[in-house]
PDB file of C-alpha atoms and ligand atoms in Angstrom:
ATOM      1  CA  MET U 205       0.000   0.000   0.000  1.00 43.00           C
ATOM      2  CA  GLU U 206       2.669   2.420   1.027  1.00 44.00           C
ATOM      3  CA  ASP U 207       4.872   1.403  -1.886  1.00 45.00           C
ATOM      4  CA  VAL U 208       2.076   2.115  -4.293  1.00 46.00           C
ATOM      5  CA  THR U 209       1.246   5.504  -2.844  1.00 54.00           C
ATOM      6  CA  MET U 210       4.916   6.473  -2.596  1.00 59.00           C
ATOM      7  CA  MET U 211       5.503   5.615  -6.258  1.00 64.00           C
ATOM      8  CA  GLY U 212       6.363   8.605  -8.342  1.00 81.00           C
ATOM      9  CA  MET U 213       6.383  11.013  -5.421  1.00 87.00           C
ATOM     10  CA  GLU U 214       9.534  12.636  -6.849  1.00 88.00           C
ATOM     11  CA  VAL U 215       7.263  14.763  -9.046  1.00 88.00           C
ATOM     12  CA  PHE U 216       6.405  16.570  -5.813  1.00 94.00           C
ATOM     13  CA  ASN U 217      10.042  17.386  -5.092  1.00 94.00           C
ATOM     14  CA  CYS U 218      11.678  20.715  -5.775  1.00 94.00           C
ATOM     15  CA  LEU U 219      13.669  20.510  -9.012  1.00 92.00           C
ATOM     16  CA  ALA U 220      16.530  22.502  -7.496  1.00 91.00           C
ATOM     17  CA  CYS U 221      17.051  20.930  -4.055  1.00 93.00           C
ATOM     18  CA  TYR U 222      15.045  17.677  -4.473  1.00 93.00           C
ATOM     19  CA  LEU U 223      13.231  18.118  -1.170  1.00 95.00           C
ATOM     20  CA  PRO U 224       9.449  17.702  -1.006  1.00 95.00           C
ATOM     21  CA  LEU U 225       7.597  20.805  -2.119  1.00 96.00           C
ATOM     22  CA  ARG U 226       5.548  22.654   0.455  1.00 96.00           C
ATOM     23  CA  PRO U 227       3.669  25.912   0.049  1.00 96.00           C
ATOM     24  CA  PRO U 228       4.576  28.476  -1.096  1.00 96.00           C
ATOM     25  CA  ILE U 229       5.628  26.888  -4.398  1.00 96.00           C
ATOM     26  CA  TYR U 230       6.929  28.752  -7.443  1.00 95.00           C
ATOM     27  CA  GLN U 231       7.077  27.762 -11.073  1.00 94.00           C
ATOM     28  CA  CYS U 232       8.822  28.771 -14.282  1.00 92.00           C
ATOM     29  CA  SER U 233       6.901  29.640 -17.408  1.00 90.00           C
ATOM     30  CA  VAL U 234       7.300  26.043 -18.629  1.00 90.00           C
ATOM     31  CA  GLY U 235       5.818  24.618 -15.441  1.00 90.00           C
ATOM     32  CA  HIS U 236       8.831  23.366 -13.451  1.00 93.00           C
ATOM     33  CA  PHE U 237       8.358  23.764  -9.730  1.00 94.00           C
ATOM     34  CA  ILE U 238      10.793  25.035  -7.137  1.00 93.00           C
ATOM     35  CA  CYS U 239      10.432  25.453  -3.424  1.00 95.00           C
ATOM     36  CA  CYS U 240      10.241  28.682  -1.503  1.00 93.00           C
ATOM     37  CA  SER U 241      13.731  28.484  -0.017  1.00 93.00           C
ATOM     38  CA  CYS U 242      15.378  27.858  -3.414  1.00 92.00           C
ATOM     39  CA  HIS U 243      13.292  30.711  -4.840  1.00 92.00           C
ATOM     40  CA  ASP U 244      14.268  33.099  -2.051  1.00 91.00           C
ATOM     41  CA  LYS U 245      17.966  32.241  -2.298  1.00 90.00           C
ATOM     42  CA  LEU U 246      18.209  33.862  -5.728  1.00 84.00           C
ATOM     43  CA  PRO U 247      18.168  37.625  -6.256  1.00 84.00           C
ATOM     44  CA  ALA U 248      15.009  38.620  -8.142  1.00 81.00           C
ATOM     45  CA  GLU U 249      16.857  39.376 -11.400  1.00 81.00           C
ATOM     46  CA  GLU U 250      18.544  35.940 -11.386  1.00 81.00           C
ATOM     47  CA  ARG U 251      15.462  33.851 -10.719  1.00 85.00           C
ATOM     48  CA  LYS U 252      15.855  31.380 -13.537  1.00 87.00           C
ATOM     49  CA  CYS U 253      14.605  27.811 -13.592  1.00 89.00           C
ATOM     50  CA  SER U 254      17.410  25.355 -12.784  1.00 84.00           C
ATOM     51  CA  THR U 255      15.951  22.914 -15.295  1.00 88.00           C
ATOM     52  CA  CYS U 256      15.190  25.024 -18.372  1.00 93.00           C
ATOM     53  CA  SER U 257      16.512  28.512 -17.552  1.00 89.00           C
ATOM     54  CA  ALA U 258      13.139  30.123 -18.191  1.00 90.00           C
ATOM     55  CA  ALA U 259      12.231  32.911 -15.805  1.00 89.00           C
ATOM     56  CA  ILE U 260      10.534  31.849 -12.618  1.00 87.00           C
ATOM     57  CA  SER U 261       7.363  33.716 -13.023  1.00 79.00           C
ATOM     58  CA  GLN U 262       4.862  33.032 -10.348  1.00 90.00           C
ATOM     59  CA  ARG U 263       3.512  31.141  -7.420  1.00 94.00           C
ATOM     60  CA  CYS U 264       1.558  28.051  -8.268  1.00 95.00           C
ATOM     61  CA  TYR U 265      -1.471  27.892  -5.992  1.00 96.00           C
ATOM     62  CA  GLY U 266      -2.814  24.818  -7.772  1.00 95.00           C
ATOM     63  CA  MET U 267       0.309  22.824  -6.927  1.00 95.00           C
ATOM     64  CA  GLU U 268       0.150  24.072  -3.351  1.00 96.00           C
ATOM     65  CA  ARG U 269      -3.342  22.645  -3.002  1.00 96.00           C
ATOM     66  CA  VAL U 270      -2.202  19.373  -4.545  1.00 95.00           C
ATOM     67  CA  VAL U 271       0.762  18.843  -2.180  1.00 95.00           C
ATOM     68  CA  ASP U 272      -1.422  19.630   0.812  1.00 95.00           C
ATOM     69  CA  SER U 273      -4.148  17.243  -0.244  1.00 94.00           C
ATOM     70  CA  ILE U 274      -2.138  14.112  -1.028  1.00 91.00           C
ATOM     71  CA  LEU U 275      -1.950  12.273   2.269  1.00 94.00           C
ATOM     72  CA  LEU U 276       0.258   9.287   2.894  1.00 94.00           C
ATOM     73  CA  PRO U 277       0.348   6.630   5.605  1.00 94.00           C
ATOM     74  CA  CYS U 278       2.986   6.820   8.316  1.00 94.00           C
ATOM     75  CA  LYS U 279       5.716   4.167   8.089  1.00 91.00           C
ATOM     76  CA  HIS U 280       5.429   3.457  11.807  1.00 89.00           C
ATOM     77  CA  GLY U 281       1.816   2.406  11.380  1.00 89.00           C
ATOM     78  CA  CYS U 282       0.110   5.136  13.379  1.00 91.00           C
ATOM     79  CA  LYS U 283      -3.335   6.110  12.163  1.00 92.00           C
ATOM     80  CA  LYS U 284      -2.292   9.531  10.874  1.00 93.00           C
ATOM     81  CA  LYS U 285      -2.347  10.433   7.206  1.00 94.00           C
ATOM     82  CA  ILE U 286       0.391  12.909   6.490  1.00 95.00           C
ATOM     83  CA  ALA U 287       1.136  15.331   3.681  1.00 95.00           C
ATOM     84  CA  TYR U 288       4.182  14.172   1.708  1.00 94.00           C
ATOM     85  CA  HIS U 289       6.159  17.278   2.654  1.00 95.00           C
ATOM     86  CA  HIS U 290       5.501  16.670   6.350  1.00 95.00           C
ATOM     87  CA  LYS U 291       6.069  12.908   6.351  1.00 94.00           C
ATOM     88  CA  ALA U 292       9.783  12.837   7.215  1.00 91.00           C
ATOM     89  CA  GLU U 293       9.363  15.285  10.100  1.00 91.00           C
ATOM     90  CA  HIS U 294       6.370  13.377  11.462  1.00 91.00           C
ATOM     91  CA  GLU U 295       8.122  10.017  11.316  1.00 89.00           C
ATOM     92  CA  ARG U 296      11.345  11.298  12.835  1.00 85.00           C
ATOM     93  CA  ASN U 297      10.137  13.625  15.573  1.00 83.00           C
ATOM     94  CA  GLN U 298       6.401  13.515  16.114  1.00 86.00           C
ATOM     95  CA  CYS U 299       4.912  10.068  15.574  1.00 89.00           C
ATOM     96  CA  ARG U 300       3.772   8.344  18.732  1.00 85.00           C
ATOM     97  CA  ASN U 301       4.863   5.018  17.273  1.00 86.00           C
ATOM     98  CA  ARG U 302       8.338   6.118  16.310  1.00 87.00           C
ATOM     99  CA  PRO U 303      11.005   3.835  17.693  1.00 89.00           C
ATOM    100  CA  TYR U 304      13.142   4.470  20.720  1.00 88.00           C
ATOM    101  CA  VAL U 305      16.869   4.632  20.224  1.00 87.00           C
ATOM    102  CA  CYS U 306      19.515   3.453  22.640  1.00 90.00           C
ATOM    103  CA  PRO U 307      21.172   6.356  24.502  1.00 88.00           C
ATOM    104  CA  VAL U 308      24.618   4.770  24.300  1.00 90.00           C
ATOM    105  CA  SER U 309      26.701   6.685  21.795  1.00 85.00           C
ATOM    106  CA  GLY U 310      27.771   4.481  18.926  1.00 89.00           C
ATOM    107  CA  CYS U 311      24.997   1.946  19.607  1.00 91.00           C
ATOM    108  CA  ARG U 312      22.519   2.078  16.769  1.00 88.00           C
ATOM    109  CA  PHE U 313      19.752   0.014  18.308  1.00 92.00           C
ATOM    110  CA  SER U 314      16.195   1.213  17.871  1.00 89.00           C
ATOM    111  CA  GLY U 315      12.926  -0.520  18.685  1.00 90.00           C
ATOM    112  CA  THR U 316       9.843  -0.415  20.847  1.00 88.00           C
ATOM    113  CA  ASN U 317      10.052   0.600  24.464  1.00 89.00           C
ATOM    114  CA  ALA U 318       9.931  -3.057  25.552  1.00 91.00           C
ATOM    115  CA  GLN U 319      12.630  -4.056  23.055  1.00 94.00           C
ATOM    116  CA  LEU U 320      14.810  -1.216  24.257  1.00 93.00           C
ATOM    117  CA  LEU U 321      14.512  -2.446  27.812  1.00 94.00           C
ATOM    118  CA  ASP U 322      15.471  -5.985  26.759  1.00 95.00           C
ATOM    119  CA  HIS U 323      18.361  -4.511  24.829  1.00 96.00           C
ATOM    120  CA  PHE U 324      19.683  -2.732  27.941  1.00 96.00           C
ATOM    121  CA  THR U 325      19.990  -5.967  29.853  1.00 95.00           C
ATOM    122  CA  ALA U 326      20.751  -8.407  27.029  1.00 96.00           C
ATOM    123  CA  ARG U 327      23.217  -6.348  25.033  1.00 96.00           C
ATOM    124  CA  HIS U 328      24.696  -3.892  27.519  1.00 96.00           C
ATOM    125  CA  LYS U 329      24.357  -6.184  30.559  1.00 95.00           C
ATOM    126  CA  TRP U 330      23.266  -3.326  32.769  1.00 95.00           C
ATOM    127  CA  LYS U 331      22.374  -4.540  36.217  1.00 91.00           C
ATOM    128  CA  THR U 332      18.865  -4.001  37.553  1.00 94.00           C
ATOM    129  CA  LYS U 333      18.209  -3.070  41.143  1.00 95.00           C
ATOM    130  CA  ARG U 334      14.697  -3.574  42.465  1.00 96.00           C
ATOM    131  CA  PHE U 335      13.293  -0.994  44.805  1.00 96.00           C
ATOM    132  CA  VAL U 336      10.100  -0.257  46.709  1.00 96.00           C
ATOM    133  CA  TYR U 337       8.417   3.093  46.081  1.00 95.00           C
ATOM    134  CA  SER U 338       8.713   5.647  48.869  1.00 95.00           C
ATOM    135  CA  VAL U 339      11.373   3.630  50.666  1.00 95.00           C
ATOM    136  CA  ALA U 340      14.915   5.009  50.616  1.00 95.00           C
ATOM    137  CA  PHE U 341      17.597   2.703  49.249  1.00 95.00           C
ATOM    138  CA  ASP U 342      21.318   3.018  48.728  1.00 93.00           C
ATOM    139  CA  LEU U 343      22.898   2.562  45.332  1.00 91.00           C
ATOM    140  CA  GLN U 344      26.637   2.215  44.843  1.00 87.00           C
ATOM    141  CA  VAL U 345      27.442   3.738  41.511  1.00 83.00           C
ATOM    142  CA  GLN U 346      30.380   4.087  39.215  1.00 84.00           C
ATOM    143  CA  PRO U 347      30.203   6.057  35.988  1.00 87.00           C
ATOM    144  CA  GLY U 348      27.831   4.345  33.559  1.00 89.00           C
ATOM    145  CA  TYR U 349      24.234   3.187  33.364  1.00 93.00           C
ATOM    146  CA  HIS U 350      22.175   1.556  36.074  1.00 94.00           C
ATOM    147  CA  LEU U 351      18.604   0.230  35.927  1.00 96.00           C
ATOM    148  CA  LEU U 352      16.153   0.595  38.803  1.00 96.00           C
ATOM    149  CA  ARG U 353      12.940  -1.440  38.731  1.00 96.00           C
ATOM    150  CA  GLY U 354       9.965  -0.423  40.863  1.00 95.00           C
ATOM    151  CA  GLY U 355       7.387  -2.791  42.301  1.00 91.00           C
ATOM    152  CA  ASP U 356       5.007  -1.966  39.430  1.00 92.00           C
ATOM    153  CA  GLY U 357       7.547  -3.030  36.810  1.00 92.00           C
ATOM    154  CA  ARG U 358       8.440   0.495  35.719  1.00 95.00           C
ATOM    155  CA  VAL U 359      12.152   0.769  35.025  1.00 95.00           C
ATOM    156  CA  PHE U 360      14.270   3.874  35.546  1.00 95.00           C
ATOM    157  CA  LEU U 361      17.591   4.543  33.930  1.00 94.00           C
ATOM    158  CA  LEU U 362      20.269   6.261  35.973  1.00 93.00           C
ATOM    159  CA  ASN U 363      23.379   7.507  34.255  1.00 91.00           C
ATOM    160  CA  MET U 364      26.441   8.809  35.992  1.00 87.00           C
ATOM    161  CA  ALA U 365      28.699  10.578  33.505  1.00 85.00           C
ATOM    162  CA  PRO U 366      32.494  10.392  33.601  1.00 84.00           C
ATOM    163  CA  PRO U 367      34.032  13.073  35.828  1.00 82.00           C
ATOM    164  CA  GLU U 368      34.323  16.658  34.627  1.00 83.00           C
ATOM    165  CA  SER U 369      35.644  19.659  36.494  1.00 80.00           C
ATOM    166  CA  LEU U 370      32.731  19.877  38.916  1.00 79.00           C
ATOM    167  CA  GLY U 371      32.212  16.161  39.375  1.00 84.00           C
ATOM    168  CA  HIS U 372      29.925  13.513  37.917  1.00 85.00           C
ATOM    169  CA  ALA U 373      26.670  14.665  36.319  1.00 86.00           C
ATOM    170  CA  VAL U 374      23.853  12.266  37.136  1.00 88.00           C
ATOM    171  CA  SER U 375      20.531  11.861  35.350  1.00 88.00           C
ATOM    172  CA  LEU U 376      17.558   9.662  36.158  1.00 91.00           C
ATOM    173  CA  VAL U 377      14.578   9.061  33.847  1.00 91.00           C
ATOM    174  CA  SER U 378      11.749   6.600  33.395  1.00 92.00           C
ATOM    175  CA  VAL U 379      12.320   4.343  30.380  1.00 91.00           C
ATOM    176  CA  LYS U 380       8.578   4.104  29.713  1.00 90.00           C
ATOM    177  CA  PRO U 381       6.654   7.325  29.072  1.00 87.00           C
ATOM    178  CA  ILE U 382       5.037   8.904  32.090  1.00 88.00           C
ATOM    179  CA  GLY U 383       1.392   9.715  31.341  1.00 86.00           C
ATOM    180  CA  ARG U 384       0.092  13.231  31.480  1.00 86.00           C
ATOM    181  CA  GLY U 385      -0.816  14.243  35.022  1.00 89.00           C
ATOM    182  CA  HIS U 386       1.166  11.349  36.477  1.00 91.00           C
ATOM    183  CA  VAL U 387       3.899  12.673  38.751  1.00 93.00           C
ATOM    184  CA  ILE U 388       6.891  10.623  39.847  1.00 93.00           C
ATOM    185  CA  ARG U 389       9.265  12.373  42.218  1.00 93.00           C
ATOM    186  CA  CYS U 390      12.634  11.373  43.424  1.00 93.00           C
ATOM    187  CA  SER U 391      15.112  12.477  46.012  1.00 92.00           C
ATOM    188  CA  VAL U 392      18.779  11.682  45.755  1.00 90.00           C
ATOM    189  CA  GLY U 393      21.150  12.255  48.624  1.00 90.00           C
ATOM    190  CA  PHE U 394      24.846  11.744  49.028  1.00 85.00           C
ATOM    191  CA  SER U 395      27.588  12.582  51.444  1.00 81.00           C
ATOM    192  CA  ARG U 396      30.936  14.105  50.493  1.00 74.00           C
ATOM    193  CA  PHE U 397      32.536  13.780  53.861  1.00 73.00           C
ATOM    194  CA  SER U 398      31.569  12.862  57.355  1.00 76.00           C
ATOM    195  CA  GLY U 399      28.952  15.288  58.629  1.00 79.00           C
ATOM    196  CA  HIS U 400      28.003  16.499  55.137  1.00 80.00           C
ATOM    197  CA  TYR U 401      24.825  15.417  53.396  1.00 84.00           C
ATOM    198  CA  GLN U 402      23.182  16.874  50.324  1.00 86.00           C
ATOM    199  CA  VAL U 403      19.746  16.048  48.937  1.00 89.00           C
ATOM    200  CA  THR U 404      18.270  16.929  45.553  1.00 86.00           C
ATOM    201  CA  TRP U 405      14.547  16.650  44.779  1.00 88.00           C
ATOM    202  CA  LEU U 406      13.282  16.253  41.267  1.00 87.00           C
ATOM    203  CA  GLU U 407      10.202  15.399  39.254  1.00 90.00           C
ATOM    204  CA  LEU U 408      11.266  12.660  36.868  1.00 90.00           C
ATOM    205  CA  GLY U 409      10.846  12.775  33.099  1.00 87.00           C
ATOM    206  CA  SER U 410      11.089   9.948  30.632  1.00 87.00           C
ATOM    207  CA  LEU U 411      13.608   8.829  28.057  1.00 86.00           C
ATOM    208  CA  SER U 412      13.596  11.006  24.965  1.00 80.00           C
ATOM    209  CA  ARG U 413      12.464   9.010  22.004  1.00 77.00           C
ATOM    210  CA  SER U 414      13.961  10.550  18.920  1.00 65.00           C
ATOM    211  CA  ASP U 415      17.548  11.096  19.961  1.00 62.00           C
ATOM    212  CA  GLY U 416      17.834   8.677  22.871  1.00 57.00           C
ATOM    213  CA  LEU U 417      19.154  11.474  25.023  1.00 61.00           C
ATOM    214  CA  LEU U 418      18.369  11.357  28.669  1.00 60.00           C
ATOM    215  CA  ALA U 419      16.599  14.276  30.226  1.00 58.00           C
ATOM    216  CA  GLU U 420      18.928  17.044  31.279  1.00 59.00           C
ATOM    217  CA  TYR U 421      21.326  16.131  34.016  1.00 60.00           C
ATOM    218  CA  PHE U 422      19.899  17.114  37.314  1.00 72.00           C
ATOM    219  CA  PHE U 423      22.611  16.979  39.872  1.00 78.00           C
ATOM    220  CA  VAL U 424      26.331  16.662  40.222  1.00 83.00           C
ATOM    221  CA  VAL U 425      28.156  14.477  42.674  1.00 82.00           C
ATOM    222  CA  PRO U 426      31.794  15.166  43.559  1.00 77.00           C
ATOM    223  CA  LYS U 427      34.547  13.309  41.778  1.00 76.00           C
ATOM    224  CA  VAL U 428      35.438   9.964  43.208  1.00 66.00           C
ATOM    225  CA  SER U 429      39.044   8.941  42.879  1.00 62.00           C
ATOM    226  CA  ASN U 430      38.627   5.511  44.350  1.00 63.00           C
ATOM    227  CA  GLY U 431      35.580   3.483  45.267  1.00 64.00           C
ATOM    228  CA  ASP U 432      31.964   4.135  44.397  1.00 72.00           C
ATOM    229  CA  VAL U 433      29.618   6.986  45.104  1.00 79.00           C
ATOM    230  CA  VAL U 434      26.826   5.906  47.398  1.00 87.00           C
ATOM    231  CA  LEU U 435      23.545   7.572  46.474  1.00 91.00           C
ATOM    232  CA  THR U 436      20.544   7.360  48.752  1.00 92.00           C
ATOM    233  CA  ILE U 437      17.487   7.352  46.508  1.00 94.00           C
ATOM    234  CA  THR U 438      13.777   7.569  47.225  1.00 95.00           C
ATOM    235  CA  ILE U 439      11.260   7.413  44.385  1.00 95.00           C
ATOM    236  CA  ASP U 440       7.639   8.380  44.995  1.00 94.00           C
ATOM    237  CA  ASP U 441       5.001   7.483  42.441  1.00 92.00           C
ATOM    238  CA  GLY U 442       2.059   9.854  42.815  1.00 86.00           C
ATOM    239  CA  LYS U 443      -0.322   7.336  41.237  1.00 81.00           C
ATOM    240  CA  LEU U 444       0.327   4.708  43.841  1.00 73.00           C
ATOM    241  CA  TYR U 445      -1.320   6.810  46.483  1.00 65.00           C
ATOM    242  CA  GLU U 446      -4.473   7.040  44.448  1.00 62.00           C
ATOM    243  CA  GLU U 447      -5.103   3.476  43.393  1.00 54.00           C
ATOM    244  CA  ASP U 448      -3.605   0.083  42.891  1.00 50.00           C
ATOM    245  CA  HIS U 449      -2.887  -0.771  39.335  1.00 48.00           C
ATOM    246  CA  ASP U 450      -1.206  -3.633  37.632  1.00 48.00           C
ATOM    247  CA  ASP U 451       1.123  -2.298  35.049  1.00 48.00           C
ATOM    248  CA  ASP U 452       3.710  -4.971  34.977  1.00 45.00           C
ATOM    249  CA  ASN U 453       3.487  -6.046  31.375  1.00 43.00           C
ATOM    250  CA  TYR U 454       5.471  -4.051  28.914  1.00 41.00           C
ATOM    251  CA  LYS U 455       3.384  -3.717  25.817  1.00 43.00           C
ATOM    252  CA  ASP U 456       4.032  -1.661  22.784  1.00 39.00           C
ATOM    253  CA  TRP U 457       2.710   1.748  23.438  1.00 40.00           C
ATOM    254  CA  GLU U 458       0.138   2.786  20.961  1.00 38.00           C
ATOM    255  CA  ASP U 459      -0.363   6.061  22.628  1.00 38.00           C
ATOM    256  CA  GLU U 460       2.336   7.889  24.478  1.00 41.00           C
ATOM    257  CA  GLU U 461      -0.167   9.844  26.475  1.00 40.00           C
ATOM    258  CA  VAL U 462      -1.983   6.823  27.791  1.00 39.00           C
ATOM    259  CA  THR U 463      -3.077   7.209  31.374  1.00 37.00           C
ATOM    260  CA  TYR U 464      -3.705   4.304  33.623  1.00 40.00           C
ATOM    261  CA  ASP U 465      -7.243   5.101  34.646  1.00 39.00           C
TER     262      ASP U 465
HETATM  263 ZN1  LIG C1457      14.194  23.664  -3.326  1.00 96.09          ZN
HETATM  264 ZN1  LIG C1458      11.702  25.454 -16.128  1.00 96.09          ZN
HETATM  265 ZN1  LIG C1459       3.093   8.174  12.660  1.00 96.09          ZN
HETATM  266 ZN1  LIG C1460      22.506   0.048  22.980  1.00 96.09          ZN
END
């Protein structure tokens, strides 16, 4: 189906830059089309068609209506029909079904949320620590990735970066999307020396889908020359106070904004 509808779509590409045409669209007197950015790049007196050298004379409103009205299916299988000129952007950055990519630089894995989680343990051999919500636990960390699994099956990814001038930047995100209105908070404490203790509170976000980047780093622990940093972590899931829910099976997520109600 997609192959059929994608056939011959090059006629809707700009003849100068070969990108899909989107309004506004210009044409030469012979009827070759060029896109707005190619049109605007040329000074008015040099606006000649790259194909036939005829003057580029006018906007083509008919072609603009055509490119806006031809809708194509999304390659990730979401229900949306997308204009050809918007398809690449939708599939790369907007589609709710677009795959997750592994955050490890150089690793090119992409897949569903559940496949990504399997990949973390099977391929990267990251250890998983189980924890109970709202109960503080200690985690000995060295630079790298660590998985934390809550009682409801939700998995969090903690990354401690290699040391920089200020220390180790640490980030913590949920691997699975967190539904709208669902708040998961976390406190992380550590001690630099006897008598010192520092705690950071944070509302957790989830793993970014398109670039695999973790949410921004949220705290820095001092450099450790030898041994591990011991972090004392408490994760509170706002939903758990409201109701019990069984969310232990990792399905493909049809809808990122699914709530559990
Ligand atoms: Zn162009
Ligand atoms: Zn032309
Ligand atoms: Zn889509
Ligand atoms: Zn990977």
